[in-house]
PDB file of C-alpha atoms in Angstrom:
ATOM      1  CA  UNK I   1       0.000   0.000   0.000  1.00  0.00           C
ATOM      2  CA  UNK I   2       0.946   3.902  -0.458  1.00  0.00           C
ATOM      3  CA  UNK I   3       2.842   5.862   2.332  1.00  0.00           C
ATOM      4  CA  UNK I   4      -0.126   6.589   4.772  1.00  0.00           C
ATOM      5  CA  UNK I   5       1.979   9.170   6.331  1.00  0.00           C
ATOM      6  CA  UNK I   6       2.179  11.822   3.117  1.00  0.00           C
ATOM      7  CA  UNK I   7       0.088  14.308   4.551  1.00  0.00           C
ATOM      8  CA  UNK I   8      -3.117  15.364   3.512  1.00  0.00           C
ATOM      9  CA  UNK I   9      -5.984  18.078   3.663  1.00  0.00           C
ATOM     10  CA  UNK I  10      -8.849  16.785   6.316  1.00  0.00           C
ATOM     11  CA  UNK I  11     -11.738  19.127   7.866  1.00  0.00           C
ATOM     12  CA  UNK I  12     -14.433  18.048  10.239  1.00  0.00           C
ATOM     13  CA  UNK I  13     -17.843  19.698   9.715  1.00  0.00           C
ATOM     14  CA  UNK I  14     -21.358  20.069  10.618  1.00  0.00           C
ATOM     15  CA  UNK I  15     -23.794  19.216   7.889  1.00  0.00           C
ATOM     16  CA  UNK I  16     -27.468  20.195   8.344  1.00  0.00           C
ATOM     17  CA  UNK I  17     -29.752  17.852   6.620  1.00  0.00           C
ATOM     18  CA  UNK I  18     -33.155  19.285   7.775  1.00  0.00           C
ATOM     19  CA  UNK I  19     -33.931  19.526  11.504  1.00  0.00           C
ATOM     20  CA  UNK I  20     -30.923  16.712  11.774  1.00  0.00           C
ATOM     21  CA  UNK I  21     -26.945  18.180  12.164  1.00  0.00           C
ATOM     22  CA  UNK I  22     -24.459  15.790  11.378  1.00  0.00           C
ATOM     23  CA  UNK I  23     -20.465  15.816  12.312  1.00  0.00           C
ATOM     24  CA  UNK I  24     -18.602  14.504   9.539  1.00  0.00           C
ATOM     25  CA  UNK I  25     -14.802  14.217   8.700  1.00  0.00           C
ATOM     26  CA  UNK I  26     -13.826  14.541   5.321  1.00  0.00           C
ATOM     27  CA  UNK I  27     -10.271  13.616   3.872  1.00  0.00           C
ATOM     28  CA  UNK I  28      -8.285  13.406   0.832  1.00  0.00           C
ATOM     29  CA  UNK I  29      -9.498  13.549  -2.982  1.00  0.00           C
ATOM     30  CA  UNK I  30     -10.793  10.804  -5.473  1.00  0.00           C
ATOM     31  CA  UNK I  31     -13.238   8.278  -5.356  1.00  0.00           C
ATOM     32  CA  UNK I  32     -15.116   8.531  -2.041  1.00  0.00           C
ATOM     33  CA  UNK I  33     -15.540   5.734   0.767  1.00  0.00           C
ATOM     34  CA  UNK I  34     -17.991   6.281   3.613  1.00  0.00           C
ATOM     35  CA  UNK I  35     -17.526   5.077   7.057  1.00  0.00           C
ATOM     36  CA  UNK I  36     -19.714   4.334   9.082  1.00  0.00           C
ATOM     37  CA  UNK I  37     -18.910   3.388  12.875  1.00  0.00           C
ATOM     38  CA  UNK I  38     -20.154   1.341  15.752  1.00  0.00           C
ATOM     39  CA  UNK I  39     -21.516   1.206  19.236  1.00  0.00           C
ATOM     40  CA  UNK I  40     -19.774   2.587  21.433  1.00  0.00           C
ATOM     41  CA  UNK I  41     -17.234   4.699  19.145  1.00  0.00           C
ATOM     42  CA  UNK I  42     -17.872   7.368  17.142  1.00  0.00           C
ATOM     43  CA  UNK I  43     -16.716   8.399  13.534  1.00  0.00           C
ATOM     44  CA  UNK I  44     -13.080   8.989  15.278  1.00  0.00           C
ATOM     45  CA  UNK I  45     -12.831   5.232  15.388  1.00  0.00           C
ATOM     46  CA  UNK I  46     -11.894   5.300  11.922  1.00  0.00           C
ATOM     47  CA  UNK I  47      -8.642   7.204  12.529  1.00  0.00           C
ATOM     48  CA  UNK I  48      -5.969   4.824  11.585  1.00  0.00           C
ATOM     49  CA  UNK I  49      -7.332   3.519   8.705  1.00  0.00           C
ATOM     50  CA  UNK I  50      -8.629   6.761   6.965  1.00  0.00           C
ATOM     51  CA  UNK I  51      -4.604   7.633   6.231  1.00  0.00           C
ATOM     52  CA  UNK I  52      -4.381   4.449   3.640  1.00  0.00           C
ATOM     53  CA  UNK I  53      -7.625   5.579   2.100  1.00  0.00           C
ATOM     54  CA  UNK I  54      -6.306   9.020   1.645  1.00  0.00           C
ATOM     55  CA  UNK I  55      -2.918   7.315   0.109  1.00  0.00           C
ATOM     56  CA  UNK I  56      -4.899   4.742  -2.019  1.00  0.00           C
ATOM     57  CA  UNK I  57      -6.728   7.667  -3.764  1.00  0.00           C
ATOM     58  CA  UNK I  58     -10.226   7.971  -1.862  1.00  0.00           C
ATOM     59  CA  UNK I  59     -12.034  10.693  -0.014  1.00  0.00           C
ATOM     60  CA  UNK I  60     -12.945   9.081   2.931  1.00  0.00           C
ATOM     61  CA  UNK I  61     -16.401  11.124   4.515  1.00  0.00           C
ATOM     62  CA  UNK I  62     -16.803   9.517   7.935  1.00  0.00           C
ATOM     63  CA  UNK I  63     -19.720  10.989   9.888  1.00  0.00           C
ATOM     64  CA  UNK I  64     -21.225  10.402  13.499  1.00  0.00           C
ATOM     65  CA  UNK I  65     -24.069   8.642  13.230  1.00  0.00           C
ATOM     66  CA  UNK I  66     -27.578  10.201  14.048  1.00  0.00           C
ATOM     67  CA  UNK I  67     -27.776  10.285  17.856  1.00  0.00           C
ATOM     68  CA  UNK I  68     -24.161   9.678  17.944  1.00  0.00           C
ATOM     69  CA  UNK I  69     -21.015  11.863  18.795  1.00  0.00           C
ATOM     70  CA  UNK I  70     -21.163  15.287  17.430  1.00  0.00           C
ATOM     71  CA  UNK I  71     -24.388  14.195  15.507  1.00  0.00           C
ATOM     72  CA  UNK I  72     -28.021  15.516  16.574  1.00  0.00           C
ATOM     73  CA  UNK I  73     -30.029  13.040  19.326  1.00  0.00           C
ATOM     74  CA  UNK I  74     -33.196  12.857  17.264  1.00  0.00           C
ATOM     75  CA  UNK I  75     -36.439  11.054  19.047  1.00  0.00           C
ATOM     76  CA  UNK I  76     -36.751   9.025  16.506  1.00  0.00           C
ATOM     77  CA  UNK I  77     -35.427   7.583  12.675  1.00  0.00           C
ATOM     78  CA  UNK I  78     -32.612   5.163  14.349  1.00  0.00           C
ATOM     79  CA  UNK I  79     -34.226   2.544  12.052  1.00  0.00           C
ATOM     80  CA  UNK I  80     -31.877   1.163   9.396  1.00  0.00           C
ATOM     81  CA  UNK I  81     -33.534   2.663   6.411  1.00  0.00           C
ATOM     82  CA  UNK I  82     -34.048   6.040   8.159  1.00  0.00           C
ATOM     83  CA  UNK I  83     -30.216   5.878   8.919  1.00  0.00           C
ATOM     84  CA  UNK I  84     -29.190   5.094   4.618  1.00  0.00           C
ATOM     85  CA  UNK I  85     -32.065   7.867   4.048  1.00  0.00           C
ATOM     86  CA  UNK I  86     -29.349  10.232   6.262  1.00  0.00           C
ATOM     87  CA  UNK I  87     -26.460   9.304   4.574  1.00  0.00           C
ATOM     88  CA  UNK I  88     -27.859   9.657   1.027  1.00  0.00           C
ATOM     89  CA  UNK I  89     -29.204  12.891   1.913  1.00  0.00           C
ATOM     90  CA  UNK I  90     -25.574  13.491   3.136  1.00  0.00           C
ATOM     91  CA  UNK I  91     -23.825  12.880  -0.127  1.00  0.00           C
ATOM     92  CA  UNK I  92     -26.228  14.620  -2.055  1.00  0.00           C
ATOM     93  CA  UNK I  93     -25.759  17.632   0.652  1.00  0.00           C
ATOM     94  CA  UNK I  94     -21.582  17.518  -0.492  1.00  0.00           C
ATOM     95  CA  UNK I  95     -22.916  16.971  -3.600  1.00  0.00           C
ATOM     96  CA  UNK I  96     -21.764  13.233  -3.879  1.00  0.00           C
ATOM     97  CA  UNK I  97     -22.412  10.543  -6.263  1.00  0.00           C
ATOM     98  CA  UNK I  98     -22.298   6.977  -5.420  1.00  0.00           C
ATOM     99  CA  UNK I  99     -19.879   6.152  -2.206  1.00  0.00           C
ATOM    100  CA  UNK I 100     -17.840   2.824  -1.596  1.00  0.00           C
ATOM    101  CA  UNK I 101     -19.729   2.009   1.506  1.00  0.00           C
ATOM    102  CA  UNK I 102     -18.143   0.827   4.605  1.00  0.00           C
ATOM    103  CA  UNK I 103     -20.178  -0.590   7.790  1.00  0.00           C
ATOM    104  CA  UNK I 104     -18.797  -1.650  11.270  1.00  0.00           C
ATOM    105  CA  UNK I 105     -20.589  -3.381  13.848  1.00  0.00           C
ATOM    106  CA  UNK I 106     -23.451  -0.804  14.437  1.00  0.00           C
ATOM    107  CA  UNK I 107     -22.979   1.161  11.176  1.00  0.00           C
ATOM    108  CA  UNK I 108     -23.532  -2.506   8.999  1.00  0.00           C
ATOM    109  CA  UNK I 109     -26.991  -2.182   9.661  1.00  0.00           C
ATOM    110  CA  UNK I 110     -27.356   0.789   7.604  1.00  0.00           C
ATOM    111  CA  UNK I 111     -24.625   0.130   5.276  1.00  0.00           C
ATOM    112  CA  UNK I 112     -26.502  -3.089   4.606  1.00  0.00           C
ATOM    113  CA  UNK I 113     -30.091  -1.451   4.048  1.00  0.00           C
ATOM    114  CA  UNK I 114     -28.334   1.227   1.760  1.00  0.00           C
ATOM    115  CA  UNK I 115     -26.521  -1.472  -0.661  1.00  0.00           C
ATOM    116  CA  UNK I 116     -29.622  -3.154  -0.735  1.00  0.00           C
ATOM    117  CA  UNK I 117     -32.647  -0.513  -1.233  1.00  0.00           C
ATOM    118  CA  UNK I 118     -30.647   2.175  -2.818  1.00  0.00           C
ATOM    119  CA  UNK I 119     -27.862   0.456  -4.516  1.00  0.00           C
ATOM    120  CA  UNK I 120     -27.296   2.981  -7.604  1.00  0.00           C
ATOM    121  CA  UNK I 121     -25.757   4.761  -4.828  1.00  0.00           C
ATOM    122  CA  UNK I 122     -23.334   1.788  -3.635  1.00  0.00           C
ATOM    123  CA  UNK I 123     -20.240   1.477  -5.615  1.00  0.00           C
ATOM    124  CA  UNK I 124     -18.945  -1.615  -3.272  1.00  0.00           C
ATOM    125  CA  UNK I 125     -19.813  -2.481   0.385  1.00  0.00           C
ATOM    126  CA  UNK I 126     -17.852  -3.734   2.605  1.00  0.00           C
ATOM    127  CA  UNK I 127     -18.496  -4.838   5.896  1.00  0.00           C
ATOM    128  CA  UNK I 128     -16.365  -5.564   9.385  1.00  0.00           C
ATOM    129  CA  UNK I 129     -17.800  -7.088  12.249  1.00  0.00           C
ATOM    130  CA  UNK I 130     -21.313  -7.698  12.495  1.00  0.00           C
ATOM    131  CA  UNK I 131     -24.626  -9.902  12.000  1.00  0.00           C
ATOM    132  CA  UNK I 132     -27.230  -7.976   9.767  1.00  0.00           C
ATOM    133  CA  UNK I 133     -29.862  -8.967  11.703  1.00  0.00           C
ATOM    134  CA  UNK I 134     -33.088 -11.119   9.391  1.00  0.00           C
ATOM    135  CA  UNK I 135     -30.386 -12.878   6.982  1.00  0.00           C
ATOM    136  CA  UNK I 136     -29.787 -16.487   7.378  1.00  0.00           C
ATOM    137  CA  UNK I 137     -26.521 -17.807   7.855  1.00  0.00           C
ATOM    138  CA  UNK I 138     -25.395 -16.507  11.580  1.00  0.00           C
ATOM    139  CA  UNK I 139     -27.473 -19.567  12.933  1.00  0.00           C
ATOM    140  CA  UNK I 140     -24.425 -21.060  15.431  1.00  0.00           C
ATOM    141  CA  UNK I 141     -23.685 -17.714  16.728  1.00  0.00           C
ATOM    142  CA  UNK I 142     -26.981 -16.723  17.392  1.00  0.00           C
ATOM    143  CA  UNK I 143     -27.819 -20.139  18.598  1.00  0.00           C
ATOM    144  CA  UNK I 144     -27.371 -18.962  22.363  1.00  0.00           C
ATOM    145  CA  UNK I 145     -29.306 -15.568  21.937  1.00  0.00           C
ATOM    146  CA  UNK I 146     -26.651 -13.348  20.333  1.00  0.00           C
ATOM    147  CA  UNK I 147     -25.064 -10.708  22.696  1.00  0.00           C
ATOM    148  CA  UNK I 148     -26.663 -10.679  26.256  1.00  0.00           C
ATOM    149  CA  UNK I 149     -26.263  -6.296  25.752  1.00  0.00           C
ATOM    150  CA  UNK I 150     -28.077  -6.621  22.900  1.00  0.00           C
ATOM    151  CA  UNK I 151     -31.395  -7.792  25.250  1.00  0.00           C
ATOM    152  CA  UNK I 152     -30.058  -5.409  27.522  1.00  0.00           C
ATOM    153  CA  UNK I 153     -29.707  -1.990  25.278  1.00  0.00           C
ATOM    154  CA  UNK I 154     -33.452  -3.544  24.244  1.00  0.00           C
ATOM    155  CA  UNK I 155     -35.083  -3.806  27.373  1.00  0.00           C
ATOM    156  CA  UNK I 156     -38.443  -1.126  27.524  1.00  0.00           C
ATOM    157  CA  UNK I 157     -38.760   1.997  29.909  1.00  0.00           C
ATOM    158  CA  UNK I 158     -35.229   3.030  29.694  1.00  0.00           C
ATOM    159  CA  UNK I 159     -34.010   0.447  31.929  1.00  0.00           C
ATOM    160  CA  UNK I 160     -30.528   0.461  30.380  1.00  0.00           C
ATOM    161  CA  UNK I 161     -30.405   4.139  31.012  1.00  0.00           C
ATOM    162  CA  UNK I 162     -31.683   3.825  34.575  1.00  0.00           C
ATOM    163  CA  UNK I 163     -28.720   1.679  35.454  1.00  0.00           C
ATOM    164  CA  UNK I 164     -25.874   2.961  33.212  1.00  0.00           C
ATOM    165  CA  UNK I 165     -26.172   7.320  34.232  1.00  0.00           C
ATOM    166  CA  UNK I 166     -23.321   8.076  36.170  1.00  0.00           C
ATOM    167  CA  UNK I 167     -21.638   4.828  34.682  1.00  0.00           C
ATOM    168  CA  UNK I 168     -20.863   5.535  31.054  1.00  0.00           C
ATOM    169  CA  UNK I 169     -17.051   5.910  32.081  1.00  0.00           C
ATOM    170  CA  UNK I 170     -16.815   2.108  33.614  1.00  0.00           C
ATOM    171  CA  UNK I 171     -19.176   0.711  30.827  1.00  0.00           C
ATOM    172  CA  UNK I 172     -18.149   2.199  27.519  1.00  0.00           C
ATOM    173  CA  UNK I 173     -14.177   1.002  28.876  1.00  0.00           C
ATOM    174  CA  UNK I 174     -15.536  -2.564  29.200  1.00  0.00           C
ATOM    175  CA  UNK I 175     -16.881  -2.967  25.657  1.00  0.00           C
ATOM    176  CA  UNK I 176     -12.830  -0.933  24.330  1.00  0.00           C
ATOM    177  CA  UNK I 177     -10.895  -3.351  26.622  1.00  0.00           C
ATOM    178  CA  UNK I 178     -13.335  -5.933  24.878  1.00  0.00           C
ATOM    179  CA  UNK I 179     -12.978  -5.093  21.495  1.00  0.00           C
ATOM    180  CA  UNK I 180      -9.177  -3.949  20.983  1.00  0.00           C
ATOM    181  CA  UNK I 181      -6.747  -6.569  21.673  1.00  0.00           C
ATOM    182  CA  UNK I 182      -4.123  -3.972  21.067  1.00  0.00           C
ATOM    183  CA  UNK I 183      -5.676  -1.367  23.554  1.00  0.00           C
ATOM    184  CA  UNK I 184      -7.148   1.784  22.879  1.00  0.00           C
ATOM    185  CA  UNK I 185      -5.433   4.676  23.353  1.00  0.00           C
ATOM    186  CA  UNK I 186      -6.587   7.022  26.008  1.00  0.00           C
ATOM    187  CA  UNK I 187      -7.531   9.902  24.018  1.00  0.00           C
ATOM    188  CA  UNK I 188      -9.700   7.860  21.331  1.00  0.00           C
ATOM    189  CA  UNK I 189     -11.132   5.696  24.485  1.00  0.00           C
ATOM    190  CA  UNK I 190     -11.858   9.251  26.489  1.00  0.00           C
ATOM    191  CA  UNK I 191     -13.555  10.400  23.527  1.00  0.00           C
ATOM    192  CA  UNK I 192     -15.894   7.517  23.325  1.00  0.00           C
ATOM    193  CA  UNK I 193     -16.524   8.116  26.848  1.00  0.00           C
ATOM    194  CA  UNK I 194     -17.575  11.438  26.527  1.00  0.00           C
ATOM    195  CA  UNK I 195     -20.066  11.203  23.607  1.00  0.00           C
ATOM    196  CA  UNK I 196     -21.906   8.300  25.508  1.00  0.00           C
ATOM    197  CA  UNK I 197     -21.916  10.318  28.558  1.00  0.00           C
ATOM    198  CA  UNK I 198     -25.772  11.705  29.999  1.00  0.00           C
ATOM    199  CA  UNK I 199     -28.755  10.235  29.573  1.00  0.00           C
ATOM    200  CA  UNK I 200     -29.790  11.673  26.355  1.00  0.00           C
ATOM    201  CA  UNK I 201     -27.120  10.119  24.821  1.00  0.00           C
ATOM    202  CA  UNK I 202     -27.296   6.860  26.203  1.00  0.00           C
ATOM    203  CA  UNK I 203     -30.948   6.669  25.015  1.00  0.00           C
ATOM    204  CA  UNK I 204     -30.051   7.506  21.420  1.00  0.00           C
ATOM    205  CA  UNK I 205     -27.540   4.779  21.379  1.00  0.00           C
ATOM    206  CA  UNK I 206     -29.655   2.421  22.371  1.00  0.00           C
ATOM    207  CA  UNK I 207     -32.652   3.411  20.375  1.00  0.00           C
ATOM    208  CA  UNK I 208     -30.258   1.657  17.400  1.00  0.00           C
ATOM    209  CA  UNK I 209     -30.458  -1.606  19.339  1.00  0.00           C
ATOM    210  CA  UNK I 210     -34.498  -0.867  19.789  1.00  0.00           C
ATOM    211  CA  UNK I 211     -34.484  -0.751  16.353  1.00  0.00           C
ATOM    212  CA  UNK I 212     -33.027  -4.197  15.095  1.00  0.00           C
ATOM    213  CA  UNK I 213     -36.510  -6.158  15.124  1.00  0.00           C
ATOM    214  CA  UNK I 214     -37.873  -3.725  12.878  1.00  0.00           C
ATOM    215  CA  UNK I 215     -34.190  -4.195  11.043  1.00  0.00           C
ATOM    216  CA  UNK I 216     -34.125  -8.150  11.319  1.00  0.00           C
ATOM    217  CA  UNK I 217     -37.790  -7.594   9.759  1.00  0.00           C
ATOM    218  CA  UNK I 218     -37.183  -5.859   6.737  1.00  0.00           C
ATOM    219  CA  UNK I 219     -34.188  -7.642   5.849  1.00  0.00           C
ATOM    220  CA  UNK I 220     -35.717 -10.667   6.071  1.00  0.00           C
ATOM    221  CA  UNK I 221     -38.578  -9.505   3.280  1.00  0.00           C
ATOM    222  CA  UNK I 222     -35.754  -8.184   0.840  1.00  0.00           C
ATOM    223  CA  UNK I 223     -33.365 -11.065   1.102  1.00  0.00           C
ATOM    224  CA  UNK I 224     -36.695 -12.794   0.033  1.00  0.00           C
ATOM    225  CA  UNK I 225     -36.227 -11.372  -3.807  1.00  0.00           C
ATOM    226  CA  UNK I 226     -33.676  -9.311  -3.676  1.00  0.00           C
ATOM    227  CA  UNK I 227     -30.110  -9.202  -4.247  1.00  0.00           C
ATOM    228  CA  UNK I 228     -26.834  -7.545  -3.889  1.00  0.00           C
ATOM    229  CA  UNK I 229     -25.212  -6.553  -7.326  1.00  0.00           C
ATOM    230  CA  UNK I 230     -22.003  -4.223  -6.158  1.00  0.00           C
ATOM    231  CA  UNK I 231     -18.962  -6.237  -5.165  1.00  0.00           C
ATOM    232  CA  UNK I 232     -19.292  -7.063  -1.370  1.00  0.00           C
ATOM    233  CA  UNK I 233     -16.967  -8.396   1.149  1.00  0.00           C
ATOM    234  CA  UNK I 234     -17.122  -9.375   4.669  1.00  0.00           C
ATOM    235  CA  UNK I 235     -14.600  -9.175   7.472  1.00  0.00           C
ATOM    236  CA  UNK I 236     -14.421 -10.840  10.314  1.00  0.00           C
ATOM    237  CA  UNK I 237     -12.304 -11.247  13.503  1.00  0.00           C
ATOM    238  CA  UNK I 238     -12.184 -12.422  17.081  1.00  0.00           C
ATOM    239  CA  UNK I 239     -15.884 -12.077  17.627  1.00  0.00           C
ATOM    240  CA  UNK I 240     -18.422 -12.590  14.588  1.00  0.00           C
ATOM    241  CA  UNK I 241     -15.666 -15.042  12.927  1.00  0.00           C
ATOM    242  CA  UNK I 242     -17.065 -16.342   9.197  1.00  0.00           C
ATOM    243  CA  UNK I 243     -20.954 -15.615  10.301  1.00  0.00           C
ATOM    244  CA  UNK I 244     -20.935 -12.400   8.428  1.00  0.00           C
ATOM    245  CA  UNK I 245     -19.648 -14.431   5.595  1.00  0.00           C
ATOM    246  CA  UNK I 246     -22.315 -16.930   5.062  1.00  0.00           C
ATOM    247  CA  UNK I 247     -24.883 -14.703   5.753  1.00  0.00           C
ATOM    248  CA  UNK I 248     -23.834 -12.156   2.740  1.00  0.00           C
ATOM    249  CA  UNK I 249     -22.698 -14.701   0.461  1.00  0.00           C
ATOM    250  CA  UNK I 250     -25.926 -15.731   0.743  1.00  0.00           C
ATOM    251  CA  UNK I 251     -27.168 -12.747  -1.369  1.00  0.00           C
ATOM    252  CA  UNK I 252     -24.334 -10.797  -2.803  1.00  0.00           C
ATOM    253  CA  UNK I 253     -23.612 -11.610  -6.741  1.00  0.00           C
ATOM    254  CA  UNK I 254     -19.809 -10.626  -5.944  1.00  0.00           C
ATOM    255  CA  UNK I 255     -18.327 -11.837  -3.186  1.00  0.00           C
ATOM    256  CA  UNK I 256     -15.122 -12.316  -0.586  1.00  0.00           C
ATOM    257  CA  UNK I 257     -15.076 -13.268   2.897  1.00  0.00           C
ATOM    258  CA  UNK I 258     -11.686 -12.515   4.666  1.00  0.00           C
ATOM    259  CA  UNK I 259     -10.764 -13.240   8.477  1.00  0.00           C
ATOM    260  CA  UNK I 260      -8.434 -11.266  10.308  1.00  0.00           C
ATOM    261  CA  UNK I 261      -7.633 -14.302  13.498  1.00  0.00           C
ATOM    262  CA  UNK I 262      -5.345 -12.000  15.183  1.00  0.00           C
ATOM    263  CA  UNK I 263      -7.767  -8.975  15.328  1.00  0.00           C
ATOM    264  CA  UNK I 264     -10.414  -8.163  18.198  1.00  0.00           C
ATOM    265  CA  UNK I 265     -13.606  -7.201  17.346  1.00  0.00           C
ATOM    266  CA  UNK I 266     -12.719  -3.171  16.251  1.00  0.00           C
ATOM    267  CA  UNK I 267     -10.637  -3.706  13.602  1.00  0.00           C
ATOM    268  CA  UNK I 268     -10.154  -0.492  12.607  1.00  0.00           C
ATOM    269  CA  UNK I 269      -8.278   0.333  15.881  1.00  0.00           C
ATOM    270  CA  UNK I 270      -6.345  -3.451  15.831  1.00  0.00           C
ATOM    271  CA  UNK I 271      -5.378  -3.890  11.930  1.00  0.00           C
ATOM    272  CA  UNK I 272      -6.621  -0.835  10.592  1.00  0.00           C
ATOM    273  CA  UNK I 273      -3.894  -1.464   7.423  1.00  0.00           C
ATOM    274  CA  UNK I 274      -5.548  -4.704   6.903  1.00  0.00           C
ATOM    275  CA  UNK I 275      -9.112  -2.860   7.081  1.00  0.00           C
ATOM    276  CA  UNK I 276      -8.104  -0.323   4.196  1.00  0.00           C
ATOM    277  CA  UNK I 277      -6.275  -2.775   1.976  1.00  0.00           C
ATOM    278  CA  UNK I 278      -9.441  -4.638   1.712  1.00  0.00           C
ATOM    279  CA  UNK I 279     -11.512  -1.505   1.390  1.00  0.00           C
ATOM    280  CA  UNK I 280      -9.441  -0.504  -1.253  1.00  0.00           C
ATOM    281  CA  UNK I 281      -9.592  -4.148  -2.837  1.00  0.00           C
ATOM    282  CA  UNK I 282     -13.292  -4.298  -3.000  1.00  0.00           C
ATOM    283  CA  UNK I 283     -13.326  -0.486  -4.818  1.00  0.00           C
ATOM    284  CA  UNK I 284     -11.002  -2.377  -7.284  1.00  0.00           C
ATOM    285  CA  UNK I 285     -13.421  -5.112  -8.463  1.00  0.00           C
ATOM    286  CA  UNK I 286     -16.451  -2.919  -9.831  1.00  0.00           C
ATOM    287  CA  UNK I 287     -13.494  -2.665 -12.141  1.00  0.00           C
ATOM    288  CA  UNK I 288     -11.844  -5.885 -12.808  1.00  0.00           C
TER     289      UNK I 288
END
């Protein structure tokens, strides 16, 4: 890959799309790759790999997502197709084409939902990390009832909220000490604790997690007829393993699985070259 340290031109902005603000990084010039992040990070997660996009020739836009770090805490739209309705109205706001789409752990949901319902705007997709909830294939790892925080982030009357204000700190630390094998470093982990700090902001995060019946739902209708024509790959680590891959080769007309053994679940923090080499790969097949 290209000398990630060359330096380069990046800005962080606000972009209004209505009634909903949204903090996005933009870097570099060419074709562009969108990023979209997990629970509990933000759009700073994608730090370390956005310098090999820059050097392979992208302009990586990486924004919070709604209800998310610098990002407006709506009351509602944390559905998945509300989310891909945001971050089409976001390209077309920078005046944006179609995007090589990128989804980690939280962010696959609407990655998934924009490949698949608006794919004209999906040069590739790529995604690290995750189970897109509806599709068949995850069986064995859901066999025990998936994640016990996903019940948890779930459970009705802001429970998770009631217990968790005045413990973001202690729990957001858990799921980084989790996820990154090679430890996070303090400023990116302090910044994760502060934009999941106060109630408000707990109770947007978990209004994603609310939302993945409705998710699991619709996906489950489109893989029914429908298909995924862009070239997609799947990435998986310490945690989801090869379950992302049989779900999505399941219903993608172009497609690689790759496992990173090595990695914890955030990949972008652990092997964040490995991350943008396959990014960067997948871009290259809509033209092989």
């Amino acid at each position: 890959m290209s000398n990630p340290r060359q330096p380069y031109k990046s800005v962080v902005e606000t972009v209004h799309l209505g009634d909903l603000p949204v903090s996005v990084r933009i870097a570099g010039s060419g074709t562009t790759v969108l990023l979209l992040h997990g629970f509990p990070h933000t759009k700073d997660v994608w730090r370390e790999v956005e310098p090999y996009l820059v050097a392979g020739g992208c302009q990586v836009v990486a924004p919070d997502l709604r209800g998310t770090g610098d990002s407006g805490r709506t009351a509602t739209g944390f559905d998945a197709q509300t989310l891909a309705m945001d971050q089409i109205r976001l390209l077309d706001a920078l005046s944006l084409g179609a995007a090589h789409v990128v989804g980690f752990d939280l962010g696959a949901a609407p990655a998934f939902v924009l490949a698949a319902a608006h794919s004209s705007r999906v040069l590739s997709l790529t995604v690290i990390e995750a189970i897109i909830g509806g599709l068949s294939g995850a069986e064995p790892f859901l066999s025990s009832g998936g994640p016990w925080w996903f019940r948890f982030h779930q459970a009705p009357g802001g429970l998770a909220e009631d217990l968790l204000e005045g413990n973001e700190d202690r729990y957001v630390r858990f799921f980084l000490a989790l996820g990154a094998r090679s430890g996070m470093p303090e400023d990116l982990a302090q910044r994760f604790v502060d934009a999941y700090t106060g109630r408000d902001s707990l109770r947007a995060a978990f209004s994603h997690y609310r939302a993945m019946p409705a998710n699991a739902q619709w996906n489950r209708a489109w893989s029914e007829r429908g298909r995924l024509p862009m070239p997609v790959t799947a990435i998986g680590a310490s945690t989801v393993k090869d379950s992302l891959a049989r779900q999505l080769s399941r219903v993608a007309d172009n497609f690689e699985g790759h496992l990173l053994p090595e990695s914890g679940h955030i990949i972008p923090i652990d092997a964040p070259q490995d991350a943008a080499r396959m990014v960067l790969a997948t871009a290259s097949r809509c033209f092989g």
